[in-house]
Amino acid sequence: MCSFTLDTSGESTDSFVKCILPGFSRNFSLVSLHFRPGVSRLSREWFHVRNVVRRNYCLVTRAAHFAAGRNRSRHCAQALEPVASSTALVAKVSDMASVSEGEAVEMIRENLRSLQSRLGYLRAAGVIRNTLRLARTSGPAPPTGQP
């Protein structure tokens, strides 16, 4: 689920929020929350729910920029893993890259595989730019076994 509309009001709404609140911060799929007129949303619980939705929307946006190749920064790369299975991410990558949803899914998978490899992670983190070469340092010679 990436969008949710709540159109009840009063105590039932507050009860619903209190019911979903435990563990809600582990939700990475809800990116849109709409309220009908009359829904109270001033409590601390509502603030927490709206904050999680805002976080998820920002993660999806950053991850889409990374997967579509628009922004290859570490900041955007770090957003990809938590929302990689989000339908909202697929839609956003599809829109940004002007590709079908199937192609967007493949772009997301490729970028995720790249990040999960050690070299891909080092590139995304900015530790290396293009290639990684290991050079022998000039230090003491290895022991030859003779005294």
PDB file of C-alpha atoms in Angstrom:
ATOM      1  CA  MET A   1       0.000   0.000   0.000  1.00  0.00           C
ATOM      2  CA  CYS A   2       1.371   3.418  -0.817  1.00  0.00           C
ATOM      3  CA  SER A   3      -1.660   5.679  -0.284  1.00  0.00           C
ATOM      4  CA  PHE A   4      -4.305   5.749   2.431  1.00  0.00           C
ATOM      5  CA  THR A   5      -7.417   7.884   2.911  1.00  0.00           C
ATOM      6  CA  LEU A   6      -9.067   8.157   6.302  1.00  0.00           C
ATOM      7  CA  ASP A   7     -12.594   9.497   6.287  1.00  0.00           C
ATOM      8  CA  THR A   8     -13.933   8.608   9.723  1.00  0.00           C
ATOM      9  CA  SER A   9     -13.850  11.076  12.551  1.00  0.00           C
ATOM     10  CA  GLY A  10     -13.782  11.222  16.311  1.00  0.00           C
ATOM     11  CA  GLU A  11     -12.886   8.393  18.624  1.00  0.00           C
ATOM     12  CA  SER A  12     -12.775   5.699  15.931  1.00  0.00           C
ATOM     13  CA  THR A  13      -9.990   7.580  14.153  1.00  0.00           C
ATOM     14  CA  ASP A  14      -7.998   8.000  17.346  1.00  0.00           C
ATOM     15  CA  SER A  15      -8.501   4.308  18.163  1.00  0.00           C
ATOM     16  CA  PHE A  16      -7.325   3.330  14.689  1.00  0.00           C
ATOM     17  CA  VAL A  17      -4.172   5.416  15.021  1.00  0.00           C
ATOM     18  CA  LYS A  18      -3.397   4.013  18.467  1.00  0.00           C
ATOM     19  CA  CYS A  19      -3.840   0.521  17.034  1.00  0.00           C
ATOM     20  CA  ILE A  20      -1.371   0.980  14.156  1.00  0.00           C
ATOM     21  CA  LEU A  21       1.147   3.065  16.093  1.00  0.00           C
ATOM     22  CA  PRO A  22       3.215   0.266  17.679  1.00  0.00           C
ATOM     23  CA  GLY A  23       5.771  -0.645  15.046  1.00  0.00           C
ATOM     24  CA  PHE A  24       4.512   1.935  12.540  1.00  0.00           C
ATOM     25  CA  SER A  25       7.978   3.456  12.225  1.00  0.00           C
ATOM     26  CA  ARG A  26       9.058   0.176  10.568  1.00  0.00           C
ATOM     27  CA  ASN A  27       6.606   0.864   7.721  1.00  0.00           C
ATOM     28  CA  PHE A  28       8.358   1.959   4.520  1.00  0.00           C
ATOM     29  CA  SER A  29       5.488   1.574   2.061  1.00  0.00           C
ATOM     30  CA  LEU A  30       2.985   4.303   2.963  1.00  0.00           C
ATOM     31  CA  VAL A  31       3.916   7.507   1.101  1.00  0.00           C
ATOM     32  CA  SER A  32       0.603   9.351   1.015  1.00  0.00           C
ATOM     33  CA  LEU A  33      -2.011   9.979   3.688  1.00  0.00           C
ATOM     34  CA  HIS A  34      -5.223  11.905   3.014  1.00  0.00           C
ATOM     35  CA  PHE A  35      -7.689  13.166   5.594  1.00  0.00           C
ATOM     36  CA  ARG A  36     -11.355  13.860   5.071  1.00  0.00           C
ATOM     37  CA  PRO A  37     -12.759  17.049   6.634  1.00  0.00           C
ATOM     38  CA  GLY A  38     -13.415  16.678  10.324  1.00  0.00           C
ATOM     39  CA  VAL A  39     -10.632  14.194  11.054  1.00  0.00           C
ATOM     40  CA  SER A  40      -8.701  15.282  14.107  1.00  0.00           C
ATOM     41  CA  ARG A  41      -4.969  15.159  13.471  1.00  0.00           C
ATOM     42  CA  LEU A  42      -3.419  17.328  16.139  1.00  0.00           C
ATOM     43  CA  SER A  43      -2.335  14.665  18.617  1.00  0.00           C
ATOM     44  CA  ARG A  44       1.196  13.395  19.135  1.00  0.00           C
ATOM     45  CA  GLU A  45       0.170  10.080  17.581  1.00  0.00           C
ATOM     46  CA  TRP A  46      -0.900  11.810  14.369  1.00  0.00           C
ATOM     47  CA  PHE A  47       2.368  13.715  14.279  1.00  0.00           C
ATOM     48  CA  HIS A  48       4.234  10.402  14.418  1.00  0.00           C
ATOM     49  CA  VAL A  49       2.115   8.911  11.610  1.00  0.00           C
ATOM     50  CA  ARG A  50       2.578  11.979   9.388  1.00  0.00           C
ATOM     51  CA  ASN A  51       6.309  11.995  10.098  1.00  0.00           C
ATOM     52  CA  VAL A  52       6.675   8.358   8.979  1.00  0.00           C
ATOM     53  CA  VAL A  53       4.696   9.085   5.796  1.00  0.00           C
ATOM     54  CA  ARG A  54       6.891  12.132   5.091  1.00  0.00           C
ATOM     55  CA  ARG A  55      10.052  10.074   5.670  1.00  0.00           C
ATOM     56  CA  ASN A  56       8.828   7.366   3.298  1.00  0.00           C
ATOM     57  CA  TYR A  57       7.949   9.884   0.588  1.00  0.00           C
ATOM     58  CA  CYS A  58      11.412  11.438   0.843  1.00  0.00           C
ATOM     59  CA  LEU A  59      13.101   8.012   0.725  1.00  0.00           C
ATOM     60  CA  VAL A  60      11.131   7.031  -2.382  1.00  0.00           C
ATOM     61  CA  THR A  61      12.004  10.312  -4.095  1.00  0.00           C
ATOM     62  CA  ARG A  62      15.728  10.003  -3.315  1.00  0.00           C
ATOM     63  CA  ALA A  63      15.791   6.312  -4.293  1.00  0.00           C
ATOM     64  CA  ALA A  64      14.042   7.104  -7.580  1.00  0.00           C
ATOM     65  CA  HIS A  65      16.628   9.764  -8.395  1.00  0.00           C
ATOM     66  CA  PHE A  66      19.362   7.192  -7.776  1.00  0.00           C
ATOM     67  CA  ALA A  67      17.713   4.344  -9.714  1.00  0.00           C
ATOM     68  CA  ALA A  68      16.855   6.605 -12.664  1.00  0.00           C
ATOM     69  CA  GLY A  69      20.461   7.824 -12.808  1.00  0.00           C
ATOM     70  CA  ARG A  70      19.646  11.454 -12.017  1.00  0.00           C
ATOM     71  CA  ASN A  71      21.549  11.646  -8.739  1.00  0.00           C
ATOM     72  CA  ARG A  72      24.202   9.070  -7.862  1.00  0.00           C
ATOM     73  CA  SER A  73      25.067  10.574  -4.473  1.00  0.00           C
ATOM     74  CA  ARG A  74      25.522   8.514  -1.331  1.00  0.00           C
ATOM     75  CA  HIS A  75      22.474  10.277   0.138  1.00  0.00           C
ATOM     76  CA  CYS A  76      20.241   8.942  -2.651  1.00  0.00           C
ATOM     77  CA  ALA A  77      21.942   5.534  -2.726  1.00  0.00           C
ATOM     78  CA  GLN A  78      21.215   4.980   0.965  1.00  0.00           C
ATOM     79  CA  ALA A  79      17.503   5.525   0.337  1.00  0.00           C
ATOM     80  CA  LEU A  80      17.188   2.670  -2.154  1.00  0.00           C
ATOM     81  CA  GLU A  81      17.374  -0.386   0.090  1.00  0.00           C
ATOM     82  CA  PRO A  82      14.568   0.439   2.567  1.00  0.00           C
ATOM     83  CA  VAL A  83      12.062   1.201  -0.216  1.00  0.00           C
ATOM     84  CA  ALA A  84      13.291  -1.122  -2.980  1.00  0.00           C
ATOM     85  CA  SER A  85      10.060  -3.155  -2.969  1.00  0.00           C
ATOM     86  CA  SER A  86       7.735  -0.138  -2.892  1.00  0.00           C
ATOM     87  CA  THR A  87       5.169   0.195  -5.674  1.00  0.00           C
ATOM     88  CA  ALA A  88       5.512   3.964  -5.286  1.00  0.00           C
ATOM     89  CA  LEU A  89       9.218   3.654  -6.167  1.00  0.00           C
ATOM     90  CA  VAL A  90       8.423   1.684  -9.318  1.00  0.00           C
ATOM     91  CA  ALA A  91       5.911   4.330 -10.409  1.00  0.00           C
ATOM     92  CA  LYS A  92       8.304   7.197  -9.685  1.00  0.00           C
ATOM     93  CA  VAL A  93      11.264   5.576 -11.515  1.00  0.00           C
ATOM     94  CA  SER A  94       8.984   4.767 -14.443  1.00  0.00           C
ATOM     95  CA  ASP A  95       7.900   8.405 -14.608  1.00  0.00           C
ATOM     96  CA  MET A  96      11.390   9.890 -14.139  1.00  0.00           C
ATOM     97  CA  ALA A  97      13.114   7.634 -16.655  1.00  0.00           C
ATOM     98  CA  SER A  98      10.163   7.528 -19.094  1.00  0.00           C
ATOM     99  CA  VAL A  99      10.174   3.722 -19.131  1.00  0.00           C
ATOM    100  CA  SER A 100       7.563   1.027 -18.537  1.00  0.00           C
ATOM    101  CA  GLU A 101       6.950  -0.245 -15.025  1.00  0.00           C
ATOM    102  CA  GLY A 102       8.645  -3.537 -15.966  1.00  0.00           C
ATOM    103  CA  GLU A 103      11.763  -1.657 -17.065  1.00  0.00           C
ATOM    104  CA  ALA A 104      11.624   0.429 -13.884  1.00  0.00           C
ATOM    105  CA  VAL A 105      11.552  -2.752 -11.775  1.00  0.00           C
ATOM    106  CA  GLU A 106      14.634  -4.013 -13.619  1.00  0.00           C
ATOM    107  CA  MET A 107      16.446  -0.677 -13.133  1.00  0.00           C
ATOM    108  CA  ILE A 108      15.719  -0.833  -9.405  1.00  0.00           C
ATOM    109  CA  ARG A 109      16.966  -4.449  -9.193  1.00  0.00           C
ATOM    110  CA  GLU A 110      20.178  -3.644 -11.077  1.00  0.00           C
ATOM    111  CA  ASN A 111      20.921  -0.666  -8.852  1.00  0.00           C
ATOM    112  CA  LEU A 112      20.174  -2.671  -5.725  1.00  0.00           C
ATOM    113  CA  ARG A 113      22.483  -5.508  -6.847  1.00  0.00           C
ATOM    114  CA  SER A 114      25.190  -2.972  -7.594  1.00  0.00           C
ATOM    115  CA  LEU A 115      24.909  -1.418  -4.141  1.00  0.00           C
ATOM    116  CA  GLN A 116      24.974  -4.813  -2.468  1.00  0.00           C
ATOM    117  CA  SER A 117      28.311  -5.656  -4.075  1.00  0.00           C
ATOM    118  CA  ARG A 118      31.315  -4.333  -2.178  1.00  0.00           C
ATOM    119  CA  LEU A 119      32.672  -2.381  -5.148  1.00  0.00           C
ATOM    120  CA  GLY A 120      29.258  -0.862  -5.907  1.00  0.00           C
ATOM    121  CA  TYR A 121      28.888   0.233  -2.315  1.00  0.00           C
ATOM    122  CA  LEU A 122      32.337   1.854  -2.306  1.00  0.00           C
ATOM    123  CA  ARG A 123      31.439   3.744  -5.487  1.00  0.00           C
ATOM    124  CA  ALA A 124      28.122   4.945  -4.055  1.00  0.00           C
ATOM    125  CA  ALA A 125      29.834   5.976  -0.826  1.00  0.00           C
ATOM    126  CA  GLY A 126      32.314   8.062  -2.824  1.00  0.00           C
ATOM    127  CA  VAL A 127      35.344   6.090  -1.648  1.00  0.00           C
ATOM    128  CA  ILE A 128      36.314   5.277  -5.241  1.00  0.00           C
ATOM    129  CA  ARG A 129      35.359   6.966  -8.481  1.00  0.00           C
ATOM    130  CA  ASN A 130      35.829   4.508 -11.370  1.00  0.00           C
ATOM    131  CA  THR A 131      38.154   1.639 -10.575  1.00  0.00           C
ATOM    132  CA  LEU A 132      39.946   0.230  -7.603  1.00  0.00           C
ATOM    133  CA  ARG A 133      43.595  -0.781  -7.972  1.00  0.00           C
ATOM    134  CA  LEU A 134      45.592  -2.393  -5.247  1.00  0.00           C
ATOM    135  CA  ALA A 135      49.249  -1.459  -5.335  1.00  0.00           C
ATOM    136  CA  ARG A 136      52.075  -3.077  -3.457  1.00  0.00           C
ATOM    137  CA  THR A 137      53.589  -0.691  -0.956  1.00  0.00           C
ATOM    138  CA  SER A 138      57.294  -0.200  -0.644  1.00  0.00           C
ATOM    139  CA  GLY A 139      58.056  -1.492   2.781  1.00  0.00           C
ATOM    140  CA  PRO A 140      60.290  -4.078   4.298  1.00  0.00           C
ATOM    141  CA  ALA A 141      60.882  -7.089   2.081  1.00  0.00           C
ATOM    142  CA  PRO A 142      59.050 -10.256   3.053  1.00  0.00           C
ATOM    143  CA  PRO A 143      61.155 -12.681   5.119  1.00  0.00           C
ATOM    144  CA  THR A 144      63.104 -15.213   3.082  1.00  0.00           C
ATOM    145  CA  GLY A 145      63.461 -17.760   5.836  1.00  0.00           C
ATOM    146  CA  GLN A 146      67.213 -17.184   6.356  1.00  0.00           C
ATOM    147  CA  PRO A 147      68.684 -15.729   9.547  1.00  0.00           C
TER     148      PRO A 147
END
